[in-house]
Coordinates of C-alpha atoms and ligand atoms in Angstrom, one line a residue:
X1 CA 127.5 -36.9 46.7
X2 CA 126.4 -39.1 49.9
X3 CA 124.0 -37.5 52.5
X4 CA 122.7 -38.7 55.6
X5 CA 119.0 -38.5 57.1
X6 CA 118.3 -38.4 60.6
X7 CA 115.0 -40.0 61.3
X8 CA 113.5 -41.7 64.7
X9 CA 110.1 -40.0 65.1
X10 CA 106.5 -40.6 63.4
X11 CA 106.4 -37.5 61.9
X12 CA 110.0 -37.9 60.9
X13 CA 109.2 -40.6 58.5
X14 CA 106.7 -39.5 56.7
X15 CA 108.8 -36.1 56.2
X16 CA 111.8 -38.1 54.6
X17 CA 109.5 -39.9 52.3
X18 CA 109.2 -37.2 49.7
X19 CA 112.4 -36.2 50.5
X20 CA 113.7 -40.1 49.6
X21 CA 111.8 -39.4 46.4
X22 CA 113.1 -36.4 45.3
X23 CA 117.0 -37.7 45.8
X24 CA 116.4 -40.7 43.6
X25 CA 119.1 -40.9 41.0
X26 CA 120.5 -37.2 42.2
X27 CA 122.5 -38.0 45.4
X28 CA 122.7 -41.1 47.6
X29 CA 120.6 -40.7 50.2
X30 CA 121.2 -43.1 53.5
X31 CA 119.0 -43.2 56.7
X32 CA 120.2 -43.2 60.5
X33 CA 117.0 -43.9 62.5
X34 CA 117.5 -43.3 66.0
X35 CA 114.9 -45.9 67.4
X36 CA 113.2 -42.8 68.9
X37 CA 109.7 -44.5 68.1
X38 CA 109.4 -48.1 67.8
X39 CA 106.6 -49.6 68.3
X40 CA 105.2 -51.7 65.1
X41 CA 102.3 -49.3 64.4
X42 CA 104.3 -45.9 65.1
X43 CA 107.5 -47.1 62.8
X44 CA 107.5 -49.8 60.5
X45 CA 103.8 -49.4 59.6
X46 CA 105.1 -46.1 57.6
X47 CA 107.7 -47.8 56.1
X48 CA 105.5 -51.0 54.7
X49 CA 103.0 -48.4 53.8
X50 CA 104.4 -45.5 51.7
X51 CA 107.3 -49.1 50.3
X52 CA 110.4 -46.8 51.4
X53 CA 114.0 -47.5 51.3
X54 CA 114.6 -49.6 55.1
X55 CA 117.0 -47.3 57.1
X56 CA 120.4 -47.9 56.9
X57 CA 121.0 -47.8 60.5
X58 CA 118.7 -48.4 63.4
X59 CA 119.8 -48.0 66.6
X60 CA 117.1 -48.7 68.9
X61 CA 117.6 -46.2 71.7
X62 CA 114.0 -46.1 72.6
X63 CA 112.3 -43.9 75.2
X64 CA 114.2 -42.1 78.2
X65 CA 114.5 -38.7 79.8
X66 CA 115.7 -36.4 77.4
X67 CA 119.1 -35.5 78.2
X68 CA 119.4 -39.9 78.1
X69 CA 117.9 -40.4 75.3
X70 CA 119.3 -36.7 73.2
X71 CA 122.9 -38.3 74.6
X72 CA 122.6 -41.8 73.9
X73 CA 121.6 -41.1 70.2
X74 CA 124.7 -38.9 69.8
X75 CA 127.2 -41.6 70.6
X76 CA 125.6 -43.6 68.7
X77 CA 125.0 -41.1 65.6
X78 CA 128.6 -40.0 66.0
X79 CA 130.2 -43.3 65.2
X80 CA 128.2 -43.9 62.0
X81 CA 128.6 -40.4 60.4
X82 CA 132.7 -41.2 61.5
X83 CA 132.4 -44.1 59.6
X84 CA 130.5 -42.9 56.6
X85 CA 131.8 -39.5 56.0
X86 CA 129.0 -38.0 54.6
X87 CA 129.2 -34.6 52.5
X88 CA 125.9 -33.3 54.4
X89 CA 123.4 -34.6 57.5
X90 CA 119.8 -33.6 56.6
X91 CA 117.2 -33.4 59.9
X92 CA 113.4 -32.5 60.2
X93 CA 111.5 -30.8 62.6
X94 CA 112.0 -30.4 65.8
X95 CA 112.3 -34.0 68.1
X96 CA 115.0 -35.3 70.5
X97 CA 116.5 -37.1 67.2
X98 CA 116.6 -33.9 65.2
X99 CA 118.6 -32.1 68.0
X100 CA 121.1 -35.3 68.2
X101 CA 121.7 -35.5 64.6
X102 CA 122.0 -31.8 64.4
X103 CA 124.7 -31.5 67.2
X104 CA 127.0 -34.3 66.2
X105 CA 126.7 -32.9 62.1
X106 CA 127.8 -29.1 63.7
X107 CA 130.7 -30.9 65.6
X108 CA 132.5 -33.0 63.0
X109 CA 132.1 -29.9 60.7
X110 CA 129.7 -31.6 58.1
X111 CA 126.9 -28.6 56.9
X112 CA 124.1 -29.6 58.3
X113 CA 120.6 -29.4 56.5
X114 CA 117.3 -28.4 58.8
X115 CA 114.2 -28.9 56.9
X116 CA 111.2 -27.0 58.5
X117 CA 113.1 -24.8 59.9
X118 CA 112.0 -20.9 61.0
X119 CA 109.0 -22.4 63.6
X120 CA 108.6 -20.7 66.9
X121 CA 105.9 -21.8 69.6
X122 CA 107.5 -19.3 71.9
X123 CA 107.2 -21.4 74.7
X124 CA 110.3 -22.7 76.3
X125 CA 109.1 -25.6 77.6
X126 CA 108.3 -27.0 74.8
X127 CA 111.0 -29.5 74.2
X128 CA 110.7 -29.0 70.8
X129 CA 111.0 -25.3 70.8
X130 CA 114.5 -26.2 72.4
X131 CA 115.3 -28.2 69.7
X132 CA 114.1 -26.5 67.0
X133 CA 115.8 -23.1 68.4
X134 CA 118.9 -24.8 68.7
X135 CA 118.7 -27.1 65.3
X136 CA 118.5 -23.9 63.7
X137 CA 121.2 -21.5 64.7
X138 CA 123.6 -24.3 63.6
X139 CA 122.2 -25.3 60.5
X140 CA 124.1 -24.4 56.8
X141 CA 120.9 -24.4 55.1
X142 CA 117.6 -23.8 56.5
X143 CA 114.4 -24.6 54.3
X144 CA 111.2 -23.1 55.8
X145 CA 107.7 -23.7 55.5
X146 CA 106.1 -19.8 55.5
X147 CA 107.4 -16.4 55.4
X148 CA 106.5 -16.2 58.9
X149 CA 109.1 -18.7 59.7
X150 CA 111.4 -16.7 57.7
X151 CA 110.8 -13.7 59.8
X152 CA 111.3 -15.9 63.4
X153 CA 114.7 -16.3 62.1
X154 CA 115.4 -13.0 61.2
X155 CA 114.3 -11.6 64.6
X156 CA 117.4 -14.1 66.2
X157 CA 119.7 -12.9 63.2
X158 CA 120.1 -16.0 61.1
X159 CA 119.3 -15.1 57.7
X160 CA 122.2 -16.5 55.7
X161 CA 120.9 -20.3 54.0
X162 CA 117.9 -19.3 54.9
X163 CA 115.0 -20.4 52.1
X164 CA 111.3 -20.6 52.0
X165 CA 110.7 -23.6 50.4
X166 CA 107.0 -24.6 51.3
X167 CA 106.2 -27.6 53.5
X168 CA 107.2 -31.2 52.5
X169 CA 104.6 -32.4 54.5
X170 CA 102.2 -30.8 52.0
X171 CA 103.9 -32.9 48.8
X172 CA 103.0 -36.2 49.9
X173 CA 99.0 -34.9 51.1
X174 CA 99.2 -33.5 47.9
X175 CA 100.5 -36.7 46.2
X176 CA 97.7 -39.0 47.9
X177 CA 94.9 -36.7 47.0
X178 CA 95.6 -36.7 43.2
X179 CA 96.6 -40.3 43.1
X180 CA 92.8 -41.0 45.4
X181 CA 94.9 -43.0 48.1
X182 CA 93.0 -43.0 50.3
X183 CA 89.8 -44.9 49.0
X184 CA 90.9 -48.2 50.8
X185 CA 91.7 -46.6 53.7
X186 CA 88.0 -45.0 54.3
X187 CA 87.1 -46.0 57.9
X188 CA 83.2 -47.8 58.7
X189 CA 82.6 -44.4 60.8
X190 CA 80.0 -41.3 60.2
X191 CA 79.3 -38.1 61.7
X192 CA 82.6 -38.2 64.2
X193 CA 85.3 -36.0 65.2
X194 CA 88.8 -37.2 64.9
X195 CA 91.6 -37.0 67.6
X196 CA 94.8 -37.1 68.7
X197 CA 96.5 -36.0 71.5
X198 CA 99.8 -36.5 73.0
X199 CA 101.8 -33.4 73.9
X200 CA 102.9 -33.3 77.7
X201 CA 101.0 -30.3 78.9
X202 CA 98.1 -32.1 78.3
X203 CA 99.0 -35.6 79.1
X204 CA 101.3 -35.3 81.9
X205 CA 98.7 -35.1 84.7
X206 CA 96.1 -36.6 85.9
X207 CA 93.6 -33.7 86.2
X208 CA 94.5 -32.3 82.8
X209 CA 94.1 -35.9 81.0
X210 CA 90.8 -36.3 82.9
X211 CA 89.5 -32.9 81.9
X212 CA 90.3 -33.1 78.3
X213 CA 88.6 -36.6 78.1
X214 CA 85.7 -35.3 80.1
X215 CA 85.6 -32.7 77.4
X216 CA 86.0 -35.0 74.5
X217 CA 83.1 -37.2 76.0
X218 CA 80.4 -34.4 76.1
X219 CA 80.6 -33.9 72.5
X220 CA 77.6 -34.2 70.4
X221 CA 78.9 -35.8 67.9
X222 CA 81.1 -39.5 68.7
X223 CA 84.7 -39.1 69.1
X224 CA 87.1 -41.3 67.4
X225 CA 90.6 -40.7 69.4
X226 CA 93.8 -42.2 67.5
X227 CA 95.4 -43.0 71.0
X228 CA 99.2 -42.7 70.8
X229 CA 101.0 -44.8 73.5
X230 CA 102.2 -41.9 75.6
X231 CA 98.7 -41.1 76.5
X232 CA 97.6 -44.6 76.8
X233 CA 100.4 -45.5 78.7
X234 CA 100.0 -42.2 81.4
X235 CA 95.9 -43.4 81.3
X236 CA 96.8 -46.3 83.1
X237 CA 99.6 -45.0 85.1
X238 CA 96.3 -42.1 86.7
X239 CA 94.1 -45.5 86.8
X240 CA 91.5 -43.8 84.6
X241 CA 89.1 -46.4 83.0
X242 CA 89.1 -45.3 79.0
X243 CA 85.8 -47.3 78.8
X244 CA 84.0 -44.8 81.1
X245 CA 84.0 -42.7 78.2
X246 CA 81.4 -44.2 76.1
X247 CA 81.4 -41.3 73.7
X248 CA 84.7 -41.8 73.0
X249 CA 86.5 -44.6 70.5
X250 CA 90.2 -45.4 71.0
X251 CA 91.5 -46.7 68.1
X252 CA 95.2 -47.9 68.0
X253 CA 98.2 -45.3 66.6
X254 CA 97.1 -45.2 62.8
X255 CA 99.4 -45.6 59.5
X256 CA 99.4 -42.8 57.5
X257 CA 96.8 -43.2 55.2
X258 CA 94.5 -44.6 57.6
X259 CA 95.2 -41.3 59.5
X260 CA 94.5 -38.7 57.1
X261 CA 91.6 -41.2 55.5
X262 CA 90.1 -40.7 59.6
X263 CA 90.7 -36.9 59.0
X264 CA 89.2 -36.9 55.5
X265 CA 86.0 -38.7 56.5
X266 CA 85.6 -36.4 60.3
X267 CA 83.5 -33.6 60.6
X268 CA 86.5 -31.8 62.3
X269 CA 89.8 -32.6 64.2
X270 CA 90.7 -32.1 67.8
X271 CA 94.4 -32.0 68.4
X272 CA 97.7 -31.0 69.9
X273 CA 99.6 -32.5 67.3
X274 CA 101.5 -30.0 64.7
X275 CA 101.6 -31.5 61.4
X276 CA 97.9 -32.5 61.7
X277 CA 97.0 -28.8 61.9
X278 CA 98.5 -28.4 58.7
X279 CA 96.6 -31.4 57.4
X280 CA 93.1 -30.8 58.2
X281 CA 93.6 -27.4 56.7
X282 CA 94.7 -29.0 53.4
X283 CA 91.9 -31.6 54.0
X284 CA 89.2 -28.4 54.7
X285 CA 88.5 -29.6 57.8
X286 CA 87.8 -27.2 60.5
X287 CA 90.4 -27.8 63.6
X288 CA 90.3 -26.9 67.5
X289 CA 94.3 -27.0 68.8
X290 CA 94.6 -28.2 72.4
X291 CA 97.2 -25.7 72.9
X292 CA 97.9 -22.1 73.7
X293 CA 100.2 -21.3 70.7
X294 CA 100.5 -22.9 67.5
X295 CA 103.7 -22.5 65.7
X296 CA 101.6 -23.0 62.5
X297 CA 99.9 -19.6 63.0
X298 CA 98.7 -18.8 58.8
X299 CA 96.1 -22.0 60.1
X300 CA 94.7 -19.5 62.3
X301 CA 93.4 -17.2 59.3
X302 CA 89.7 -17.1 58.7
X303 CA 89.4 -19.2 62.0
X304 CA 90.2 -22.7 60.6
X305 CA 92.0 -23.8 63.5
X306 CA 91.0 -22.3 66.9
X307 CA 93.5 -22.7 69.8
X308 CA 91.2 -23.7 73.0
X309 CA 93.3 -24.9 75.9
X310 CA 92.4 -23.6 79.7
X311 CA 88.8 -23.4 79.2
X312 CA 87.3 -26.5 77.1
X313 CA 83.7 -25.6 77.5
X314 CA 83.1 -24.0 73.8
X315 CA 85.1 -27.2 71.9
X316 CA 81.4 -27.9 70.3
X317 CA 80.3 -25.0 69.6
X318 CA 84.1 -23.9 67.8
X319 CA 83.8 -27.1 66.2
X320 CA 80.6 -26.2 64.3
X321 CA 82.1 -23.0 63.0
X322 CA 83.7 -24.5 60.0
X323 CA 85.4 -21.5 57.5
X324 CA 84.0 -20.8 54.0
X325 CA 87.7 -19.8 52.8
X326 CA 90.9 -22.0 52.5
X327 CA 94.2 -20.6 50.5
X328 CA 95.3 -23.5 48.8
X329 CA 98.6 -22.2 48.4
X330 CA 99.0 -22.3 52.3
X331 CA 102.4 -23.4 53.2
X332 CA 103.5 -23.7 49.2
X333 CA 102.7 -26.0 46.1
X334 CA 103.6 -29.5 47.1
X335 CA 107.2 -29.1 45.6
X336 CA 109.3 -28.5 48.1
X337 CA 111.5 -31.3 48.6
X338 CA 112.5 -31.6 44.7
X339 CA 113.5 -27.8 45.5
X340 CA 115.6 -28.8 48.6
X341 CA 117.2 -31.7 47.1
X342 CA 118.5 -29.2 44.1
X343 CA 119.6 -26.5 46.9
X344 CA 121.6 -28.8 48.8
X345 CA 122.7 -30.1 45.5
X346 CA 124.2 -26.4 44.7
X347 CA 125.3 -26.1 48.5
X348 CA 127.8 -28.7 48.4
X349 CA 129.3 -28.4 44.6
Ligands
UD1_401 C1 107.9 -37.1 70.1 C2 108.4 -35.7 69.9 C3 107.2 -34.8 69.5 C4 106.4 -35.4 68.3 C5 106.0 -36.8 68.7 C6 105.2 -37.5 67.6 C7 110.3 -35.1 71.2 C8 110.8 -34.3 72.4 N1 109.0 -35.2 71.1 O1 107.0 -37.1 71.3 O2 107.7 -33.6 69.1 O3 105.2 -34.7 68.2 O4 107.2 -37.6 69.0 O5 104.6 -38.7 68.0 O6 111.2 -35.6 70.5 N2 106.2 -44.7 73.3 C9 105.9 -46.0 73.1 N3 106.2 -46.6 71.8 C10 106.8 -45.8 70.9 C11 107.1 -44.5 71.1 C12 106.8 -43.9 72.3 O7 105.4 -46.7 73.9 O8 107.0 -46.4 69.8 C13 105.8 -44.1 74.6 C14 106.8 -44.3 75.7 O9 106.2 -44.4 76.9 C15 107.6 -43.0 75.7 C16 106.5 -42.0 75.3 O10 105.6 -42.7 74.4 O11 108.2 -42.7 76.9 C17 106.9 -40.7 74.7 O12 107.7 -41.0 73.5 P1 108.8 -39.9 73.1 O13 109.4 -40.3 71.8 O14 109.8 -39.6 74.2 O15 108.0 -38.6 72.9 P2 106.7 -38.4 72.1 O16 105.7 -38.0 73.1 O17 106.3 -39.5 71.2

């Protein structure tokens, strides 16, 4: 049994490394990554670091507008599954490269495998809501992260291959806190709040950027802001001066561990990002989401994340407010992808 993993995005590779794990000596797993992300420090940093299997394909397609970039990665995605026949085509989340793999799998009939599937932003603009919508209604097997998710799909009539598997995402977490992997990583920082932010709606634009920095820089606390390159590159594009925020330290994009090592030691995280809501819940730290929705809505019990987005003003004073309850079996047990791997198995005997 041969499958084939569509990766190209950060968050992409650290989903398919628990994934790798749990198809070791079950089904031969190999990697198409579309080149999505490239840079050093948002790829092959994640690689290096978690010592996982080099893709078997890279195709370097790099940034573009979407429609460019979705269409360039399906010529290229298309001649490779041709040539390899593969019995299934796995994709995660809910990127450009997710979409393209997903598209080409549904049009040379192979069953196509969408893990964290069932999530729903509601808002169309989204890109990923797109892909994520679209991923899904032409997906064989849909593992999902929460009953909620479950329920999303329902409500657009896919139930059949539908699973609630828990969240891969929480297996490796899971993985580094019992195994203490993160003592190396412990940054020379105290009494901060960590951040990351990215998305469009609050990057693309001047005004917006400026206001959430503005924001970020009247904290009480220092900021430590894991600067991705989309942001730093629009930054410079708007001509603001990062360094007129002296309350604020940009780091460079972080590896993995150094990440959640940033979250661990925070008092709380500030972000747009999706899979880092999930992580400072299983970290206990208290989150503020630069957004208006959250697809990742059971964060929102007992006020552990708070969505802030219009109106920054009360980021401090949310911040402070950190919940006395967590559910540690939010978003499952940290077995999911041994689960998938054994679904898929079944799927295509
Ligand atoms: C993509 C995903 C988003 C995910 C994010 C994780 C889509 C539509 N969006 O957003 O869901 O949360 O990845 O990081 O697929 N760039 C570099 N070097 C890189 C990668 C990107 O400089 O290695 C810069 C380029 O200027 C590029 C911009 O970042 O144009 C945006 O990259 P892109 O992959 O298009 O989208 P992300 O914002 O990273």
């Amino acid at each position: 049994m041969k499958i084939v993993a569509i990766i190209g995005a950060r968050p992409q590779f650290i989903k398919h490394f628990p994934f790798e794990l749990a198809c070791r000596g079950k089904v031969e797993l190999m990697t198409i990554h579309t080149g999505q992300h490239y840079d050093t420090n948002m790829s092959d940093v994640f690689f290096n670091q978690l010592k996982m299997t080099q893709p078997s394909y890279t195709l370097h397609i790099g940034s573009g507008a979407h429609g460019a970039q979705t269409g360039k990665m399906m010529i290229e995605i298309e001649k490779i599954v041709n040539d390899i026949t593969p019995d299934g085509v796995v994709v995660y989340g809910d990127t450009n490269s997710t979409l393209a793999g997903a598209l080409v799998a549904s049009k040379l009939h192979i069953p196509l495998f969408h893990i964290e599937a069932g999530l729903r932003s509601f808002n169309k603009k989204m890109p990923e809501e797109v892909n994520r919508i679209l991923t899904d209604h032409i997906s064989d097997l849909l593992f999902v992260p929460s009953a909620i998710g479950v329920q999303n799909l329902k409500n657009e009539g896919v139930e059949l291959g539908v699973s609630e598997v828990g969240d891969i995402m929480k297996d490796l977490v899971q993985y580094v806190i019992a195994n203490d992997l993160l003592k190396s990583h412990r940054p020379n920082e105290n009494d901060f709040f960590y951040t990351t932010i990215h998305r469009p709606y609050n990057t693309d634009g001047k005004e917006r950027l400026k206001y959430i920095l503005e924001a970020l820089n009247q904290l009480r606390k220092k900021v430590v802001f894991s600067l991705h390159p989309r942001t730093r590159n629009l930054a410079h594009n708007y001509d603001l001066n990062l360094e007129d925020y002296t309350n604020i330290k940009f780091i460079e994009p972080q590896s993995y561990f150094s990440n959640l090592a940033y979250l661990q030691c925070s008092a709380g995280l500030i972000t747009d990002s999706g899979g880092m809501q999930k992580e400072a819940y299983w970290l206990k730290k208290k989150c503020v989401t630069i957004r208006k929705e959250t697809e990742w809505k059971e964060t929102l019990n007992n006020s552990a994340n708070i969505l802030l987005f219009d109106d920054l003003s009360g980021l401090g004073k949310e911040l402070q407010n950190v919940p006395v309850g967590w559910d540690k079996t939010l978003y499952g047990h940290g077995k999911s992808a041994s689960e998938m791997v054994d679904k898929i198995i079944h799927f295509l005997k």
